Amino acid sequence: MRTVQVELGDRSYPIYIGEGLLERAGELFALHEISRKSKLLIVTDDHIAPHYLALLEDRLQAEGYQTKAHVVPGGEASKSLQVYEEVMTTAIQAGLDRSSTVVALGGGVVGDLAGFVAATYMRGIDFVQIPTTILAHDSSVGGKVAVNHPLAKNMIGAFHQPKLVLYDLNTLLTLPPREVRSGLAEVVKHGLIWDEAFAGWCDEHAAELLALNLPALGYALERGCSIKAQVVSGDERENGQRAILNLGHTIGHALEAVGGYGTLLHGEAISIGMVGSAMLAVGRGKPADILPRTKSLLEKFELPTAIPEGWEDEAILSAMMHDKKFREDQMVFVLPDRIGKVNIVKDMTVAEVKDVLGRLREEKQHV
Amino acid sequence: MRTVQVELGDRSYPIYIGEGLLERAGELFALHEISRKSKLLIVTDDHIAPHYLALLEDRLQAEGYQTKAHVVPGGEASKSLQVYEEVMTTAIQAGLDRSSTVVALGGGVVGDLAGFVAATYMRGIDFVQIPTTILAHDSSVGGKVAVNHPLAKNMIGAFHQPKLVLYDLNTLLTLPPREVRSGLAEVVKHGLIWDEAFAGWCDEHAAELLALNLPALGYALERGCSIKAQVVSGDERENGQRAILNLGHTIGHALEAVGGYGTLLHGEAISIGMVGSAMLAVGRGKPADILPRTKSLLEKFELPTAIPEGWEDEAILSAMMHDKKFREDQMVFVLPDRIGKVNIVKDMTVAEVKDVLGRLREEKQHV
Ligand SMILES: NC(=O)c1ccc[n+]([C@@H]2O[C@H](COP(=O)([O-])OP(=O)(O)OC[C@H]3O[C@@H](n4cnc5c(N)ncnc54)[C@H](O)[C@@H]3O)[C@@H](O)[C@H]2O)c1
Ligand SMILES: NC(=O)c1ccc[n+]([C@@H]2O[C@H](COP(=O)([O-])OP(=O)(O)OC[C@H]3O[C@@H](n4cnc5c(N)ncnc54)[C@H](O)[C@@H]3O)[C@@H](O)[C@H]2O)c1
Ligand SMILES: [Zn+2]
Ligand SMILES: [Zn+2]
């Protein structure tokens, strides 16, 4: 079992990564003094529940925990105020009190939703995450929880750190392959922003990771979580350096919005965005090898590096300006200095971005 | 102008109390570095808006603030997730960003609702309170914000401290008299739990306070806020001593629920509850004068001290057990030791409480 400690003063918590942790859930909850006095609420989705819910409930009950489960439909649409209210209703009807704990068994959707319930039920109760996607290594660090407003994503939320994260690698074996690749894009991102050696390791071990080799995955998730933890520890509330985590996200978010959410998965969209950031950086005089190295790394993970045909520059650019409220020649981007190090650049011009969008549309897809 | 500083480390903030503070809102916002870059959202209700909204907007705009107002219907029903979502929609449409501030102009309802919006809009933005009721002196200290769930009051919320509280005494002049009395019940409570001399001062100045003599009110609100601030500073998240603020509330909440919310106002209900607590304390051997002194003090404020006719003990008791999930002979009560000092007692029996409910029904109303 690997452990990453997220250091946030009195809100510090461990992430355990390993095979078979669901079997040990009861024991690990007890070790971390999750209260047995009050009921636990497990939130999960209907893709995950058939595989893992019974096992989790069984292992918790065997250690004396009382549990209640709430299963939401799989997919981003469950991150809504309406589903949030339904989960709250279940929590109240099940008699959860201030000593209760909300447990998220699932990917980023379930984690964000259940985390926001935990942050606001009776003004905040304990929270445990049991991530079941690779992408959720990202959401398991940093305490950002949220639901979407019909007008904008992640608009309603809080910062609420979990007490404990249990990452059972076995659960990843049922992940759809496209979700595997999308999640690995965020792992690669953590290498690109912080650790050249880890980026190189990803490059070498891409095939194993795609094949869900569990020891390789365990190492990749440990490094991913621990890089994110280092960044977040210095800036819990996102006032400064935490922004470097957004490498590829300015273009990526715009692509997700223009395509309609779900057309491109999040990891796919930021993959294209990271190629765009490399182009912008090279255009500003950074070493030319950043671009081919970034591209070939992402291609090894079978991730897209080009904007799909027919998506208009104007629509993408306007989504970008709208999302971040940029002014004309003061667009903010996270750009690589080299592989393993990034900078925040605040004076990117619309002309430079337009140029790069054009080049990203012409990129050949090598997949 | 009087100032109470609420000491909570890097979440400390001042409460300004005085006449004509609305006129100075722009200046005071600027002094406290409320950002002028981003739009302010003023949340208020339709009883308050006709009196004070135009003045507030005018004074803020005169100092260079851009404002948007959202007016909700007056009354507890506006503390709902539905109204919360409507306020969020306004905030997004008005283009509020992470540097924006939510301003609550109103009583506890508007304060709790707007505060929960501020706590969760983009994971938390700045919050300023402009209380317009006497009762809201209580909600302006401590950072508790919430909306109601159809199944239970204040179930969904957060702790979110304001940056600043502006208490303009002039706004209290339009308060309905019953709201004045109800609010003064919480002022008296602060004397009863913490400060015998202040309880005595209230006793002497009841007539002036009821007549809305502003210098007297200013002093009473200053003392009320500062007592609450002292209690809260030692226990921001309500793990211990903060519970003493609940004097009279165990019985009071049950009475509010049994009567149907709105039948008894909150201050009226806790007034009866405080008499009950005095009875319980005397029954446990505390000085006998606690009871007549508590009763006569509340009567001076024309507050009820008896349970209305026809309200069944069984219903009240079951609301109490349900609300706090007490076990049979381990009911938790805040009880006076003497005037100005209370204790938390955890082994109150159903029999003792039943006896006191009986006596509270037989109390003669002297009002
Ligand atoms: N809080 C944060 O810091 C943060 C960071 C990144 C992303 N996010 C959020 O995370 C969400 C995306 O997360 P995600 O990619 O995990 O999406 P997800 O939770 O929707 O999971 C992707 C899909 O895989 C299914 N699934 C999950 N685990 C499975 C398993 N083990 N076996 C079979 N199927 C499984 C899900 O039902 C879903 O259909 C977005 O809403 C995003 O905003 C949050
Ligand atoms: N957050 C906390 O710590 C805390 C503490 C105590 C109470 N509360 C909450 O506060 C609420 C009760 O607060 P409240 O008693 O202020 O109720 P309120 O906000 O409903 O105000 C009472 C009534 O007076 C009207 N009103 C308010 N100011 C006025 C003015 N200046 N002139 C004319 N009319 C005016 C309102 O429209 C309303 O009809 C409850 O929801 C309670 O849960 C919260
Ligand atoms: Zn991301
Ligand atoms: Zn109260």
CSV table of N, CA, C and O in Angstrom, one decimal, chain A residues 15 24 58 67-68 86 201 232 255 303-304 314 328 345 357 362:
chain,number,residue,atom,x,y,z
A,15,ILE,N,-3.8,9.8,1.6
A,15,ILE,CA,-4.4,9.0,0.5
A,15,ILE,C,-3.7,7.7,0.5
A,15,ILE,O,-2.5,7.6,0.3
A,24,ARG,N,-10.6,-3.7,2.9
A,24,ARG,CA,-10.1,-3.2,4.2
A,24,ARG,C,-10.8,-1.9,4.7
A,24,ARG,O,-10.3,-1.3,5.6
A,58,ASP,N,-20.7,-4.2,3.0
A,58,ASP,CA,-20.4,-5.4,3.8
A,58,ASP,C,-19.2,-5.2,4.7
A,58,ASP,O,-19.2,-5.5,5.9
A,67,THR,N,-24.7,1.8,7.6
A,67,THR,CA,-24.6,2.6,6.3
A,67,THR,C,-25.9,2.7,5.7
A,67,THR,O,-26.8,1.9,5.9
A,68,LYS,N,-26.0,3.8,4.9
A,68,LYS,CA,-27.2,4.0,4.0
A,68,LYS,C,-26.6,4.4,2.7
A,68,LYS,O,-25.6,5.2,2.6
A,86,GLU,N,-31.8,15.9,-3.4
A,86,GLU,CA,-32.2,14.5,-3.2
A,86,GLU,C,-31.3,13.8,-2.2
A,86,GLU,O,-31.8,13.0,-1.3
A,201,TRP,N,9.1,9.0,-17.2
A,201,TRP,CA,8.6,7.7,-16.7
A,201,TRP,C,7.2,7.3,-17.4
A,201,TRP,O,7.0,6.2,-17.8
A,232,VAL,N,-0.9,22.2,-4.0
A,232,VAL,CA,-2.1,22.7,-3.2
A,232,VAL,C,-1.7,23.1,-1.8
A,232,VAL,O,-2.2,24.1,-1.3
A,255,LEU,N,-13.0,24.0,-25.3
A,255,LEU,CA,-13.3,22.9,-26.2
A,255,LEU,C,-14.5,22.1,-25.7
A,255,LEU,O,-15.4,21.7,-26.4
A,303,LEU,N,-4.2,9.9,-26.9
A,303,LEU,CA,-5.1,11.1,-26.6
A,303,LEU,C,-5.1,12.0,-27.8
A,303,LEU,O,-4.1,12.1,-28.5
A,304,PRO,N,-6.2,12.7,-28.1
A,304,PRO,CA,-6.2,13.6,-29.2
A,304,PRO,C,-5.3,14.8,-29.0
A,304,PRO,O,-5.1,15.3,-27.9
A,314,GLU,N,-13.8,31.0,-33.9
A,314,GLU,CA,-14.5,32.1,-33.2
A,314,GLU,C,-15.3,31.6,-32.0
A,314,GLU,O,-15.3,32.2,-30.9
A,328,GLU,N,-9.0,41.6,-24.0
A,328,GLU,CA,-8.4,41.5,-25.3
A,328,GLU,C,-6.9,40.9,-25.3
A,328,GLU,O,-6.7,39.8,-25.7
A,345,VAL,N,1.5,33.2,-17.6
A,345,VAL,CA,1.7,34.3,-18.5
A,345,VAL,C,0.4,35.1,-18.6
A,345,VAL,O,-0.6,34.5,-18.9
A,357,LEU,N,-4.9,28.2,-32.4
A,357,LEU,CA,-6.1,27.5,-32.7
A,357,LEU,C,-6.1,27.0,-34.1
A,357,LEU,O,-6.5,25.8,-34.4
A,362,GLU,N,-5.2,22.1,-37.8
A,362,GLU,CA,-4.5,21.4,-38.9
A,362,GLU,C,-3.7,20.3,-38.4
A,362,GLU,O,-3.2,19.5,-39.2
